[in-house]
Amino acid sequence: WRKMAAAETQLMLSVGLIERDTNGDALWVWCYPSVGPELRELLLGKCCLTRESLALHTFVFGQFRRTWYYITTAEVQEPTGLQKVTHFSIVLTAKDFNPEKYAAFSRVLCRIYIKYSSPVKMMEGYIAVLTKGICQSDENGSFLIKDYDVRKAYLAGSIKDVVFQFGMETIILYTALMLKKRIVVHHPRIEALQEFTRALPALTWHRKDWSILHPYVDLNNYELEALQMCTGYVAGFIDPEVSNRSDLYDVYVNLPDSEIRISPQAKVSEAMTMGKLHKDIGQLIVQAAEDADRTDSQVIKDIAVKTREILTNLASLAEESENSKITLETLRQRRFPPATENFLYHLAAAEQLLQI
């Protein structure tokens, strides 16, 4: 267990503190061990204490260049030793995606800060988790890193909710994810955005890849530059302006209006052509999700079994070909319906099974 805890704790990168004072100014006041200037700038911008709207967001998370950040914000209720501070945010950065784990840990850190009004005590808690995987205190609650398995984090989003909202159109999302396309999701409420986007990578469970998730992106150059370096992604935006940025997406999801649209670019619409295979998978997804007795993880498993079947067929086609790679010719000989052939060709490319 110790060894596992050690591996787990090495995922944490830093803890930081942002405070808003009685004049309404929000400042980065402290961090341990350190946060580079570019990332610090970004984190300040993501913290609700510096944003125009006065809405308080107790917990937000996102990713920037493979660093995950988790921001928990609290209002200071009188009386404490925190003079002139009205609100503060605890900012954790880490290498792993695990919102529940870091939300729980920051809640403990918040209570410690409110009680002692000093970052030193927070640093002690942080170091305790870093070295022992546990932060224990009677009145401030305990945090145990081993309670937060990464698979739990992967399964915490609800695929059933996604299907409930989009029905058969979920197949568009499945296809886009399978082909490593760029999905942009818009919703004005950050919590709704995060809840929806975090569920999507589960549609391609065989990859268990949540690094494609960027749930909280603003339309500024350095965030967009970082995003555009990724092959495929699921990116969330609260700014409705993103709908005009067709250079950023292959599939655009307007959450408030339950609309999904495929980019009209020829290259994209060709790869995303739907046929009988898609219809079959779509029906399987909808039937599994609508079954009240099936849990989210069972639905994910049902989809994964179907995906595995497709990938196994693809792999056996590859094995029959020279250098174990698929060519368009290999697929043509099989006389698949055009949409199926097209999907398998692009899937082979995404899974690196294509002869180039």
Tab-separated table of N, CA, C and O in Angstrom, residues 8-116:
chain	number	residue	atom	x	y	z
A	8	GLU	N	1.011	7.613	-5.936
A	8	GLU	CA	-0.144	8.513	-5.975
A	8	GLU	C	0.232	9.934	-5.585
A	8	GLU	O	-0.210	10.899	-6.193
A	9	THR	N	1.041	10.052	-4.496
A	9	THR	CA	1.336	11.384	-3.972
A	9	THR	C	2.264	12.145	-4.900
A	9	THR	O	2.248	13.357	-4.934
A	10	GLN	N	3.088	11.434	-5.662
A	10	GLN	CA	4.007	12.133	-6.564
A	10	GLN	C	3.280	12.810	-7.717
A	10	GLN	O	3.894	13.457	-8.552
A	11	LEU	N	1.970	12.651	-7.761
A	11	LEU	CA	1.193	13.296	-8.818
A	11	LEU	C	0.909	14.761	-8.484
A	11	LEU	O	0.635	15.562	-9.364
A	12	MET	N	0.961	15.121	-7.202
A	12	MET	CA	0.683	16.503	-6.811
A	12	MET	C	1.871	17.389	-7.156
A	12	MET	O	3.012	17.007	-6.953
A	13	LEU	N	1.578	18.586	-7.669
A	13	LEU	CA	2.662	19.477	-8.077
A	13	LEU	C	2.807	20.700	-7.177
A	13	LEU	O	3.904	21.102	-6.844
A	14	SER	N	1.664	21.318	-6.799
A	14	SER	CA	1.784	22.528	-5.970
A	14	SER	C	0.468	22.879	-5.298
A	14	SER	O	-0.601	22.396	-5.694
A	15	VAL	N	0.581	23.733	-4.285
A	15	VAL	CA	-0.602	24.303	-3.641
A	15	VAL	C	-0.405	25.823	-3.625
A	15	VAL	O	0.704	26.307	-3.378
A	16	GLY	N	-1.463	26.556	-3.945
A	16	GLY	CA	-1.359	28.020	-3.974
A	16	GLY	C	-2.556	28.656	-3.290
A	16	GLY	O	-3.563	27.984	-3.020
A	17	LEU	N	-2.437	29.956	-3.029
A	17	LEU	CA	-3.502	30.671	-2.308
A	17	LEU	C	-3.773	32.017	-2.978
A	17	LEU	O	-2.845	32.791	-3.244
A	18	ILE	N	-5.033	32.268	-3.281
A	18	ILE	CA	-5.456	33.554	-3.843
A	18	ILE	C	-6.431	34.166	-2.837
A	18	ILE	O	-7.307	33.466	-2.326
A	19	GLU	N	-6.275	35.456	-2.543
A	19	GLU	CA	-7.196	36.108	-1.594
A	19	GLU	C	-7.840	37.331	-2.217
A	19	GLU	O	-7.200	38.044	-2.994
A	20	ARG	N	-9.095	37.566	-1.842
A	20	ARG	CA	-9.746	38.819	-2.231
A	20	ARG	C	-9.958	39.642	-0.966
A	20	ARG	O	-10.505	39.131	0.016
A	21	ASP	N	-9.536	40.897	-1.014
A	21	ASP	CA	-9.642	41.722	0.195
A	21	ASP	C	-10.901	42.592	0.165
A	21	ASP	O	-11.675	42.566	-0.788
A	22	THR	N	-11.074	43.374	1.217
A	22	THR	CA	-12.287	44.193	1.359
A	22	THR	C	-12.407	45.263	0.263
A	22	THR	O	-13.474	45.782	0.018
A	23	ASN	N	-11.292	45.562	-0.443
A	23	ASN	CA	-11.369	46.504	-1.567
A	23	ASN	C	-11.785	45.818	-2.860
A	23	ASN	O	-11.903	46.460	-3.907
A	24	GLY	N	-11.960	44.489	-2.788
A	24	GLY	CA	-12.358	43.758	-3.993
A	24	GLY	C	-11.187	43.354	-4.874
A	24	GLY	O	-11.384	42.864	-5.990
A	25	ASP	N	-9.949	43.554	-4.397
A	25	ASP	CA	-8.786	43.126	-5.196
A	25	ASP	C	-8.452	41.671	-4.889
A	25	ASP	O	-8.393	41.274	-3.731
A	26	ALA	N	-8.208	40.895	-5.960
A	26	ALA	CA	-7.821	39.487	-5.763
A	26	ALA	C	-6.350	39.323	-6.125
A	26	ALA	O	-5.926	39.731	-7.208
A	27	LEU	N	-5.585	38.763	-5.224
A	27	LEU	CA	-4.144	38.619	-5.447
A	27	LEU	C	-3.664	37.211	-5.146
A	27	LEU	O	-4.207	36.524	-4.278
A	28	TRP	N	-2.621	36.820	-5.870
A	28	TRP	CA	-1.955	35.541	-5.604
A	28	TRP	C	-1.028	35.809	-4.427
A	28	TRP	O	-0.086	36.586	-4.543
A	29	VAL	N	-1.268	35.207	-3.273
A	29	VAL	CA	-0.482	35.592	-2.100
A	29	VAL	C	0.595	34.595	-1.680
A	29	VAL	O	1.545	34.956	-1.014
A	30	TRP	N	0.449	33.334	-2.084
A	30	TRP	CA	1.390	32.338	-1.567
A	30	TRP	C	1.317	31.067	-2.391
A	30	TRP	O	0.257	30.731	-2.926
A	31	CYS	N	2.433	30.359	-2.510
A	31	CYS	CA	2.362	29.001	-3.059
A	31	CYS	C	3.542	28.167	-2.583
A	31	CYS	O	4.546	28.698	-2.098
A	32	TYR	N	3.381	26.841	-2.707
A	32	TYR	CA	4.433	25.913	-2.303
A	32	TYR	C	4.401	24.709	-3.244
A	32	TYR	O	3.305	24.225	-3.528
A	33	PRO	N	5.493	24.162	-3.757
A	33	PRO	CA	6.821	24.752	-3.709
A	33	PRO	C	6.952	25.934	-4.662
A	33	PRO	O	7.569	26.919	-4.318
A	34	SER	N	6.383	25.876	-5.882
A	34	SER	CA	6.425	27.040	-6.761
A	34	SER	C	5.493	26.817	-7.946
A	34	SER	O	5.161	25.678	-8.284
A	35	VAL	N	5.086	27.916	-8.564
A	35	VAL	CA	4.250	27.866	-9.765
A	35	VAL	C	4.850	28.882	-10.735
A	35	VAL	O	5.060	30.037	-10.364
A	36	GLY	N	5.142	28.458	-11.957
A	36	GLY	CA	5.757	29.353	-12.952
A	36	GLY	C	4.839	30.517	-13.305
A	36	GLY	O	3.626	30.428	-13.151
A	37	PRO	N	5.419	31.629	-13.794
A	37	PRO	CA	4.628	32.839	-14.059
A	37	PRO	C	3.483	32.641	-15.056
A	37	PRO	O	2.395	33.171	-14.862
A	38	GLU	N	3.704	31.841	-16.112
A	38	GLU	CA	2.658	31.656	-17.123
A	38	GLU	C	1.451	30.934	-16.513
A	38	GLU	O	0.304	31.340	-16.683
A	39	LEU	N	1.747	29.860	-15.763
A	39	LEU	CA	0.667	29.084	-15.147
A	39	LEU	C	-0.028	29.901	-14.062
A	39	LEU	O	-1.258	29.872	-13.931
A	40	ARG	N	0.738	30.681	-13.305
A	40	ARG	CA	0.154	31.502	-12.244
A	40	ARG	C	-0.859	32.499	-12.838
A	40	ARG	O	-1.952	32.678	-12.315
A	41	GLU	N	-0.462	33.105	-13.948
A	41	GLU	CA	-1.334	34.046	-14.664
A	41	GLU	C	-2.639	33.360	-15.064
A	41	GLU	O	-3.734	33.880	-14.869
A	42	LEU	N	-2.498	32.145	-15.619
A	42	LEU	CA	-3.656	31.378	-16.058
A	42	LEU	C	-4.566	31.045	-14.871
A	42	LEU	O	-5.788	31.209	-14.939
A	43	LEU	N	-3.970	30.585	-13.768
A	43	LEU	CA	-4.760	30.179	-12.598
A	43	LEU	C	-5.492	31.364	-11.977
A	43	LEU	O	-6.646	31.241	-11.555
A	44	LEU	N	-4.830	32.513	-11.954
A	44	LEU	CA	-5.499	33.718	-11.453
A	44	LEU	C	-6.723	34.026	-12.306
A	44	LEU	O	-7.786	34.374	-11.800
A	45	GLY	N	-6.567	33.865	-13.612
A	45	GLY	CA	-7.673	34.128	-14.532
A	45	GLY	C	-8.826	33.146	-14.395
A	45	GLY	O	-9.979	33.477	-14.655
A	46	LYS	N	-8.518	31.908	-13.986
A	46	LYS	CA	-9.573	30.891	-13.858
A	46	LYS	C	-10.315	31.018	-12.532
A	46	LYS	O	-11.412	30.489	-12.379
A	47	CYS	N	-9.688	31.655	-11.574
A	47	CYS	CA	-10.282	31.760	-10.236
A	47	CYS	C	-11.456	32.733	-10.281
A	47	CYS	O	-11.330	33.848	-10.802
A	48	CYS	N	-12.595	32.326	-9.737
A	48	CYS	CA	-13.803	33.163	-9.844
A	48	CYS	C	-13.657	34.503	-9.124
A	48	CYS	O	-14.420	35.432	-9.374
A	49	LEU	N	-12.644	34.627	-8.247
A	49	LEU	CA	-12.471	35.884	-7.507
A	49	LEU	C	-11.930	36.995	-8.400
A	49	LEU	O	-12.027	38.171	-8.073
A	50	THR	N	-11.333	36.617	-9.554
A	50	THR	CA	-10.772	37.647	-10.431
A	50	THR	C	-11.667	37.891	-11.643
A	50	THR	O	-11.414	38.773	-12.443
A	51	ARG	N	-12.723	37.069	-11.805
A	51	ARG	CA	-13.538	37.193	-13.011
A	51	ARG	C	-14.620	38.248	-12.828
A	51	ARG	O	-15.023	38.562	-11.725
A	52	GLU	N	-15.109	38.767	-13.963
A	52	GLU	CA	-16.067	39.869	-13.924
A	52	GLU	C	-17.352	39.519	-13.165
A	52	GLU	O	-17.816	40.270	-12.337
A	53	SER	N	-17.908	38.336	-13.503
A	53	SER	CA	-19.174	37.987	-12.846
A	53	SER	C	-18.875	37.715	-11.373
A	53	SER	O	-17.849	37.133	-11.041
A	54	LEU	N	-19.783	38.110	-10.516
A	54	LEU	CA	-19.506	37.966	-9.084
A	54	LEU	C	-19.935	36.611	-8.539
A	54	LEU	O	-19.913	36.388	-7.335
A	55	ALA	N	-20.344	35.729	-9.464
A	55	ALA	CA	-20.791	34.408	-9.011
A	55	ALA	C	-19.643	33.677	-8.330
A	55	ALA	O	-18.493	33.735	-8.769
A	56	LEU	N	-19.978	32.994	-7.245
A	56	LEU	CA	-18.969	32.236	-6.508
A	56	LEU	C	-19.028	30.778	-6.977
A	56	LEU	O	-20.084	30.156	-6.931
A	57	HIS	N	-17.900	30.280	-7.470
A	57	HIS	CA	-17.866	28.882	-7.893
A	57	HIS	C	-17.019	28.124	-6.884
A	57	HIS	O	-15.812	28.327	-6.815
A	58	THR	N	-17.688	27.267	-6.101
A	58	THR	CA	-16.946	26.615	-5.017
A	58	THR	C	-15.832	25.710	-5.526
A	58	THR	O	-14.818	25.570	-4.867
A	59	PHE	N	-16.014	25.129	-6.724
A	59	PHE	CA	-14.974	24.220	-7.209
A	59	PHE	C	-14.949	24.210	-8.733
A	59	PHE	O	-15.961	23.948	-9.368
A	60	VAL	N	-13.796	24.507	-9.315
A	60	VAL	CA	-13.639	24.366	-10.769
A	60	VAL	C	-12.329	23.624	-11.047
A	60	VAL	O	-11.415	23.624	-10.222
A	61	PHE	N	-12.288	22.971	-12.204
A	61	PHE	CA	-11.057	22.263	-12.556
A	61	PHE	C	-10.816	22.361	-14.054
A	61	PHE	O	-11.743	22.630	-14.828
A	62	GLY	N	-9.563	22.174	-14.438
A	62	GLY	CA	-9.233	22.237	-15.853
A	62	GLY	C	-7.838	21.716	-16.087
A	62	GLY	O	-7.163	21.240	-15.166
A	63	GLN	N	-7.405	21.825	-17.355
A	63	GLN	CA	-6.096	21.314	-17.713
A	63	GLN	C	-5.398	22.315	-18.616
A	63	GLN	O	-6.013	22.905	-19.498
A	64	PHE	N	-4.112	22.516	-18.403
A	64	PHE	CA	-3.325	23.366	-19.289
A	64	PHE	C	-1.982	22.700	-19.512
A	64	PHE	O	-1.247	22.455	-18.549
A	65	ARG	N	-1.691	22.361	-20.764
A	65	ARG	CA	-0.420	21.700	-21.110
A	65	ARG	C	-0.080	20.550	-20.163
A	65	ARG	O	0.990	20.524	-19.556
A	66	ARG	N	-1.018	19.628	-20.015
A	66	ARG	CA	-0.821	18.421	-19.201
A	66	ARG	C	-0.732	18.658	-17.695
A	66	ARG	O	-0.401	17.756	-16.949
A	67	THR	N	-0.982	19.867	-17.242
A	67	THR	CA	-1.063	20.103	-15.798
A	67	THR	C	-2.529	20.319	-15.456
A	67	THR	O	-3.194	21.171	-16.050
A	68	TRP	N	-3.030	19.523	-14.520
A	68	TRP	CA	-4.411	19.687	-14.070
A	68	TRP	C	-4.444	20.688	-12.928
A	68	TRP	O	-3.538	20.712	-12.098
A	69	TYR	N	-5.470	21.544	-12.906
A	69	TYR	CA	-5.604	22.471	-11.778
A	69	TYR	C	-6.998	22.337	-11.172
A	69	TYR	O	-7.982	22.045	-11.871
A	70	TYR	N	-7.062	22.521	-9.860
A	70	TYR	CA	-8.299	22.367	-9.093
A	70	TYR	C	-8.405	23.578	-8.170
A	70	TYR	O	-7.500	23.816	-7.366
A	71	ILE	N	-9.473	24.348	-8.306
A	71	ILE	CA	-9.592	25.589	-7.536
A	71	ILE	C	-10.843	25.557	-6.658
A	71	ILE	O	-11.961	25.427	-7.165
A	72	THR	N	-10.632	25.651	-5.355
A	72	THR	CA	-11.739	25.650	-4.401
A	72	THR	C	-11.822	27.030	-3.762
A	72	THR	O	-10.816	27.560	-3.301
A	73	THR	N	-13.012	27.618	-3.761
A	73	THR	CA	-13.170	28.992	-3.261
A	73	THR	C	-14.132	29.026	-2.083
A	73	THR	O	-15.166	28.361	-2.110
A	74	ALA	N	-13.762	29.796	-1.067
A	74	ALA	CA	-14.601	29.889	0.132
A	74	ALA	C	-14.760	31.348	0.536
A	74	ALA	O	-13.898	32.187	0.269
A	75	GLU	N	-15.895	31.614	1.162
A	75	GLU	CA	-16.134	32.948	1.694
A	75	GLU	C	-15.690	32.930	3.154
A	75	GLU	O	-15.888	31.929	3.837
A	76	VAL	N	-15.082	34.003	3.599
A	76	VAL	CA	-14.639	34.046	4.994
A	76	VAL	C	-15.808	34.495	5.858
A	76	VAL	O	-16.346	35.586	5.688
A	77	GLN	N	-16.231	33.604	6.744
A	77	GLN	CA	-17.323	33.957	7.656
A	77	GLN	C	-16.668	34.492	8.930
A	77	GLN	O	-15.749	33.890	9.446
A	78	GLU	N	-17.152	35.609	9.408
A	78	GLU	CA	-16.565	36.203	10.638
A	78	GLU	C	-16.768	35.260	11.823
A	78	GLU	O	-17.682	34.462	11.814
A	79	PRO	N	-16.017	35.385	12.903
A	79	PRO	CA	-14.744	36.097	12.945
A	79	PRO	C	-13.604	35.103	12.761
A	79	PRO	O	-13.677	33.983	13.239
A	80	THR	N	-12.559	35.489	12.053
A	80	THR	CA	-11.353	34.651	11.947
A	80	THR	C	-10.153	35.577	12.068
A	80	THR	O	-10.292	36.796	12.109
A	81	GLY	N	-8.975	34.977	12.049
A	81	GLY	CA	-7.758	35.790	12.101
A	81	GLY	C	-7.426	36.396	10.748
A	81	GLY	O	-6.434	37.104	10.598
A	82	LEU	N	-8.254	36.083	9.721
A	82	LEU	CA	-7.961	36.616	8.392
A	82	LEU	C	-8.489	38.041	8.281
A	82	LEU	O	-9.647	38.268	7.958
A	83	GLN	N	-7.628	39.003	8.552
A	83	GLN	CA	-8.038	40.405	8.525
A	83	GLN	C	-8.255	40.864	7.086
A	83	GLN	O	-7.454	40.578	6.217
A	84	LYS	N	-9.338	41.585	6.867
A	84	LYS	CA	-9.600	42.224	5.569
A	84	LYS	C	-9.719	41.264	4.395
A	84	LYS	O	-9.703	41.678	3.239
A	85	VAL	N	-9.788	39.951	4.666
A	85	VAL	CA	-9.961	39.005	3.553
A	85	VAL	C	-11.434	38.605	3.499
A	85	VAL	O	-11.991	38.169	4.504
A	86	THR	N	-12.078	38.772	2.341
A	86	THR	CA	-13.503	38.400	2.243
A	86	THR	C	-13.679	36.989	1.671
A	86	THR	O	-14.586	36.269	2.037
A	87	HIS	N	-12.794	36.619	0.722
A	87	HIS	CA	-12.858	35.294	0.095
A	87	HIS	C	-11.438	34.816	-0.156
A	87	HIS	O	-10.529	35.630	-0.295
A	88	PHE	N	-11.268	33.494	-0.273
A	88	PHE	CA	-9.969	32.982	-0.705
A	88	PHE	C	-10.168	31.709	-1.528
A	88	PHE	O	-11.204	31.047	-1.433
A	89	SER	N	-9.172	31.430	-2.344
A	89	SER	CA	-9.196	30.207	-3.162
A	89	SER	C	-7.935	29.404	-2.919
A	89	SER	O	-6.838	29.964	-2.851
A	90	ILE	N	-8.118	28.093	-2.785
A	90	ILE	CA	-6.978	27.178	-2.698
A	90	ILE	C	-6.808	26.588	-4.094
A	90	ILE	O	-7.785	26.092	-4.683
A	91	VAL	N	-5.597	26.662	-4.619
A	91	VAL	CA	-5.332	26.171	-5.969
A	91	VAL	C	-4.360	25.001	-5.894
A	91	VAL	O	-3.224	25.164	-5.455
A	92	LEU	N	-4.822	23.822	-6.304
A	92	LEU	CA	-3.927	22.657	-6.339
A	92	LEU	C	-3.594	22.350	-7.794
A	92	LEU	O	-4.479	22.411	-8.652
A	93	THR	N	-2.332	22.046	-8.078
A	93	THR	CA	-2.003	21.566	-9.422
A	93	THR	C	-1.433	20.159	-9.288
A	93	THR	O	-0.827	19.814	-8.273
A	94	ALA	N	-1.682	19.344	-10.322
A	94	ALA	CA	-1.298	17.934	-10.254
A	94	ALA	C	-1.142	17.369	-11.658
A	94	ALA	O	-1.557	17.986	-12.635
A	95	LYS	N	-0.560	16.159	-11.724
A	95	LYS	CA	-0.391	15.526	-13.033
A	95	LYS	C	-1.602	14.675	-13.394
A	95	LYS	O	-1.675	14.155	-14.499
A	96	ASP	N	-2.510	14.471	-12.442
A	96	ASP	CA	-3.602	13.534	-12.715
A	96	ASP	C	-4.980	14.195	-12.693
A	96	ASP	O	-5.206	15.210	-12.051
A	97	PHE	N	-5.907	13.539	-13.422
A	97	PHE	CA	-7.303	13.960	-13.431
A	97	PHE	C	-8.009	13.212	-12.303
A	97	PHE	O	-8.132	11.993	-12.341
A	98	ASN	N	-8.436	13.945	-11.277
A	98	ASN	CA	-9.194	13.310	-10.197
A	98	ASN	C	-9.914	14.386	-9.376
A	98	ASN	O	-9.519	14.703	-8.252
A	99	PRO	N	-10.990	14.980	-9.959
A	99	PRO	CA	-11.662	16.098	-9.297
A	99	PRO	C	-12.115	15.799	-7.874
A	99	PRO	O	-11.936	16.635	-6.977
A	100	GLU	N	-12.658	14.599	-7.650
A	100	GLU	CA	-13.174	14.284	-6.311
A	100	GLU	C	-12.062	14.273	-5.274
A	100	GLU	O	-12.210	14.772	-4.160
A	101	LYS	N	-10.926	13.704	-5.663
A	101	LYS	CA	-9.789	13.629	-4.742
A	101	LYS	C	-9.322	15.032	-4.338
A	101	LYS	O	-9.180	15.337	-3.150
A	102	TYR	N	-9.129	15.889	-5.335
A	102	TYR	CA	-8.579	17.210	-5.021
A	102	TYR	C	-9.613	18.148	-4.403
A	102	TYR	O	-9.260	19.048	-3.645
A	103	ALA	N	-10.887	17.911	-4.698
A	103	ALA	CA	-11.935	18.717	-4.040
A	103	ALA	C	-11.956	18.384	-2.549
A	103	ALA	O	-12.036	19.285	-1.693
A	104	ALA	N	-11.858	17.096	-2.231
A	104	ALA	CA	-11.879	16.670	-0.824
A	104	ALA	C	-10.655	17.207	-0.079
A	104	ALA	O	-10.763	17.730	1.034
A	105	PHE	N	-9.486	17.115	-0.724
A	105	PHE	CA	-8.261	17.596	-0.084
A	105	PHE	C	-8.317	19.118	0.122
A	105	PHE	O	-7.976	19.628	1.183
A	106	SER	N	-8.814	19.850	-0.908
A	106	SER	CA	-8.859	21.314	-0.716
A	106	SER	C	-9.856	21.728	0.349
A	106	SER	O	-9.649	22.739	1.012
A	107	ARG	N	-10.916	20.949	0.525
A	107	ARG	CA	-11.874	21.297	1.605
A	107	ARG	C	-11.180	21.218	2.963
A	107	ARG	O	-11.391	22.078	3.830
A	108	VAL	N	-10.340	20.200	3.142
A	108	VAL	CA	-9.592	20.075	4.395
A	108	VAL	C	-8.627	21.260	4.543
A	108	VAL	O	-8.543	21.879	5.602
A	109	LEU	N	-7.932	21.603	3.456
A	109	LEU	CA	-6.995	22.733	3.498
A	109	LEU	C	-7.719	24.053	3.803
A	109	LEU	O	-7.213	24.896	4.536
A	110	CYS	N	-8.918	24.215	3.246
A	110	CYS	CA	-9.720	25.422	3.522
A	110	CYS	C	-10.008	25.548	5.019
A	110	CYS	O	-9.862	26.622	5.603
A	111	ARG	N	-10.432	24.421	5.600
A	111	ARG	CA	-10.761	24.462	7.033
A	111	ARG	C	-9.530	24.783	7.874
A	111	ARG	O	-9.603	25.522	8.854
A	112	ILE	N	-8.385	24.227	7.467
A	112	ILE	CA	-7.137	24.499	8.190
A	112	ILE	C	-6.808	25.989	8.097
A	112	ILE	O	-6.445	26.628	9.081
A	113	TYR	N	-6.972	26.562	6.896
A	113	TYR	CA	-6.626	27.974	6.706
A	113	TYR	C	-7.551	28.896	7.508
A	113	TYR	O	-7.111	29.859	8.126
A	114	ILE	N	-8.833	28.550	7.506
A	114	ILE	CA	-9.787	29.367	8.266
A	114	ILE	C	-9.459	29.299	9.757
A	114	ILE	O	-9.515	30.286	10.473
A	115	LYS	N	-9.046	28.120	10.199
A	115	LYS	CA	-8.775	27.973	11.629
A	115	LYS	C	-7.472	28.674	12.054
A	115	LYS	O	-7.433	29.361	13.069
A	116	TYR	N	-6.404	28.497	11.260
A	116	TYR	CA	-5.096	29.010	11.701
A	116	TYR	C	-4.684	30.323	11.023
A	116	TYR	O	-3.690	30.921	11.409
